Coordinates of N, CA and C in Angstrom, one line a residue:
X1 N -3.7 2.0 6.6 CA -3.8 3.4 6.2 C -4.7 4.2 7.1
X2 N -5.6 3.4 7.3 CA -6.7 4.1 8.6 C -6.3 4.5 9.8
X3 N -4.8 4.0 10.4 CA -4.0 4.6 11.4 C -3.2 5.9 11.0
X4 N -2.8 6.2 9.8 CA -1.9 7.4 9.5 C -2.9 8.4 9.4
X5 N -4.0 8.1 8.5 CA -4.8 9.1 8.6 C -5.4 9.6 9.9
X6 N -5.5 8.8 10.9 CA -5.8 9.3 12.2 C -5.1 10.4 12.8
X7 N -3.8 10.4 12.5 CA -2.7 10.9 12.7 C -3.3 12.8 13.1
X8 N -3.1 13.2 13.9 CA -3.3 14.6 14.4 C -2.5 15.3 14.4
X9 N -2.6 16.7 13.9 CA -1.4 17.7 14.2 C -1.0 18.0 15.4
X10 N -1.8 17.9 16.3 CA -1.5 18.0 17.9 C -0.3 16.6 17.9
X11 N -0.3 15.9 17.6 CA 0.6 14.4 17.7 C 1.8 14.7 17.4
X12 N 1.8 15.8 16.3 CA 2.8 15.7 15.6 C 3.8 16.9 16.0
X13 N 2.3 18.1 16.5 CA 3.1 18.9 17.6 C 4.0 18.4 19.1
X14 N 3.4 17.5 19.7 CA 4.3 16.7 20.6 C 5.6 16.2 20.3
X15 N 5.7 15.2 19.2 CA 6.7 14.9 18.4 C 7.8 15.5 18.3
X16 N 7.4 16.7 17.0 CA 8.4 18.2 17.0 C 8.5 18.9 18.5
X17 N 8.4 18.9 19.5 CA 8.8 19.5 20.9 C 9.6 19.1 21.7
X18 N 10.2 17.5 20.8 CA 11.1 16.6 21.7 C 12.4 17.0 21.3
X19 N 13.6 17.4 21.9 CA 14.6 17.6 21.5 C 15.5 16.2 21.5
X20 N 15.2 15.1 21.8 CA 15.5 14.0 21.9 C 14.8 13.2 22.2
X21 N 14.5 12.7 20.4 CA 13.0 11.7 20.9 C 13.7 10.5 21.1
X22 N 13.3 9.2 21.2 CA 13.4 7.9 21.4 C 14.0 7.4 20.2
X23 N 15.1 7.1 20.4 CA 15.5 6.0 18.9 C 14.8 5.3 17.4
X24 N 13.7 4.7 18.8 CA 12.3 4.2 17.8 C 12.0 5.3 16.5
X25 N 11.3 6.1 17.6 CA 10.7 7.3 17.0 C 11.3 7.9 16.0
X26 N 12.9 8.6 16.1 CA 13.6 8.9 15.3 C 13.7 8.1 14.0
X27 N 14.1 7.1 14.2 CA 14.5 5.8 13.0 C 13.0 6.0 12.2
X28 N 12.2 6.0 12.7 CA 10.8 6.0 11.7 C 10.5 7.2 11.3
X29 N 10.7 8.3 11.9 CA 10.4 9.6 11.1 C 11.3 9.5 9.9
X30 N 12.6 9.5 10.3 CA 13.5 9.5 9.3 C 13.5 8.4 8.0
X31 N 12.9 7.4 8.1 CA 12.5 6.3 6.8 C 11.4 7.0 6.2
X32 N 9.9 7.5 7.0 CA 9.2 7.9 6.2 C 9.5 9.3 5.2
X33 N 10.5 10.1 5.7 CA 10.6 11.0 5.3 C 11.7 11.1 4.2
X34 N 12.7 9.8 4.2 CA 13.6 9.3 3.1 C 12.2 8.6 2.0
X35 N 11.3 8.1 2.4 CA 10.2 7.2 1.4 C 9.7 8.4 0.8
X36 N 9.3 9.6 1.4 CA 8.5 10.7 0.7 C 9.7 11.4 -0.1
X37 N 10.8 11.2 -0.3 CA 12.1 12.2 -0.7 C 12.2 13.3 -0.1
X38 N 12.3 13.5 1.4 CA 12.5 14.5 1.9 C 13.6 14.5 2.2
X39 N 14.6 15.7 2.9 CA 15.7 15.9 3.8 C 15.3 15.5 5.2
X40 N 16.5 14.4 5.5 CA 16.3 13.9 6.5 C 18.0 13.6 7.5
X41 N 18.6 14.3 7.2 CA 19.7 14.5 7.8 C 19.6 14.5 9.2
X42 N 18.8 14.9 9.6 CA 19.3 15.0 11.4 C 17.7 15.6 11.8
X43 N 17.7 15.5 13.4 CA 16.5 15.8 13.9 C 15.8 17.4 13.6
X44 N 16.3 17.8 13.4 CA 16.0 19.5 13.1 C 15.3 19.5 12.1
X45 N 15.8 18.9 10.8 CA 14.9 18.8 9.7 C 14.1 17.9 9.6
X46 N 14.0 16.3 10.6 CA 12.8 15.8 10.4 C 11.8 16.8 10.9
X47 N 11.9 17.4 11.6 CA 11.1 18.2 12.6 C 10.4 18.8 12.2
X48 N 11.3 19.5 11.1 CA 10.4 20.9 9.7 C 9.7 19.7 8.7
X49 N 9.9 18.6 8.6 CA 9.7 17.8 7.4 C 7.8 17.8 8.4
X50 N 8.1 17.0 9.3 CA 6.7 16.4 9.9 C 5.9 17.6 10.6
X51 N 6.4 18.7 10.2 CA 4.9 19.8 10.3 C 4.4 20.2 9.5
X52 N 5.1 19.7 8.3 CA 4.4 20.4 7.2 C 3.3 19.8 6.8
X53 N 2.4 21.0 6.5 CA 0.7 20.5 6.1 C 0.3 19.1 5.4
X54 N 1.5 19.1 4.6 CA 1.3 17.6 3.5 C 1.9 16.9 3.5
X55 N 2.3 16.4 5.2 CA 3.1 15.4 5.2 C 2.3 14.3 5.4
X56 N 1.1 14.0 6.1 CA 0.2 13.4 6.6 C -0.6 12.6 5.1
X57 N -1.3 13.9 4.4 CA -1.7 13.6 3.3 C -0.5 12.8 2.2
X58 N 0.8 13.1 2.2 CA 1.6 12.5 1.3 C 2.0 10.7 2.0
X59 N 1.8 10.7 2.7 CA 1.9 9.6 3.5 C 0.7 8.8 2.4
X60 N -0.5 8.8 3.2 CA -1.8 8.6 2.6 C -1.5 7.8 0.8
X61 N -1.1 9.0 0.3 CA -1.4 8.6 -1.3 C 0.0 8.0 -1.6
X62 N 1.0 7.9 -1.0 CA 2.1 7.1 -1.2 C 2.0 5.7 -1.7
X63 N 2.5 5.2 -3.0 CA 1.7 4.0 -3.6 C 3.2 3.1 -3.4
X64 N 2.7 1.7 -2.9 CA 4.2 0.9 -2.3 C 4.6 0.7 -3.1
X65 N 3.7 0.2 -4.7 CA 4.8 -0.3 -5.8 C 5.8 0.9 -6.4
X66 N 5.3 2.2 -6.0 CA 6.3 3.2 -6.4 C 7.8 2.9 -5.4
X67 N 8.0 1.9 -4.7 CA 9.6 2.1 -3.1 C 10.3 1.0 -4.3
X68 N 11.4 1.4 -4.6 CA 12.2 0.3 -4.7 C 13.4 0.0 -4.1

C-alpha cells in the first residue's frame, strides 16, 4: 500500500502523455480501473480515469475482500 500511496500526480501526468504506452502499463491501468468500476474501454478513458483526483486515494481504501 505504501507504494500506491507514493504514487504522484506528476507520474501520472507522464502516464496520460503516452499515446501508446507499453502493453504492461496498459494491461494494469485497465484491471485497476475495472477493480475500482470504472470505464475502461480503450486508452482515452483510462487516461480520464487515472487523472482524476480520486483515483490514487480510491486505490488506497479499496478493501480485497470486497474483488470477487
Amino acid at each position: 500500500m505504501l507504494a500506491v500511496k507514493s504514487i504522484k500526480k506528476k507520474d501520472l501526468v507522464e502516464i496520460r502523455t503516452m499515446s501508446n504506452p507499453p502493453p504492461a502499463v496498459k494491461m494494469t491501468l485497465e484491471a485497476i480501473c475495472l477493480l475500482l468500476g470504472e470505464n475502461a474501454q480503450d486508452w482515452r478513458t483510462i487516461r480520464t480515469n487515472i487523472m482524476k483526483d480520486s483515483f490514487v486515494p480510491n486505490i488506497v481504501k479499496m478493501q480485497t475482500q470486497d474483488i470477487s
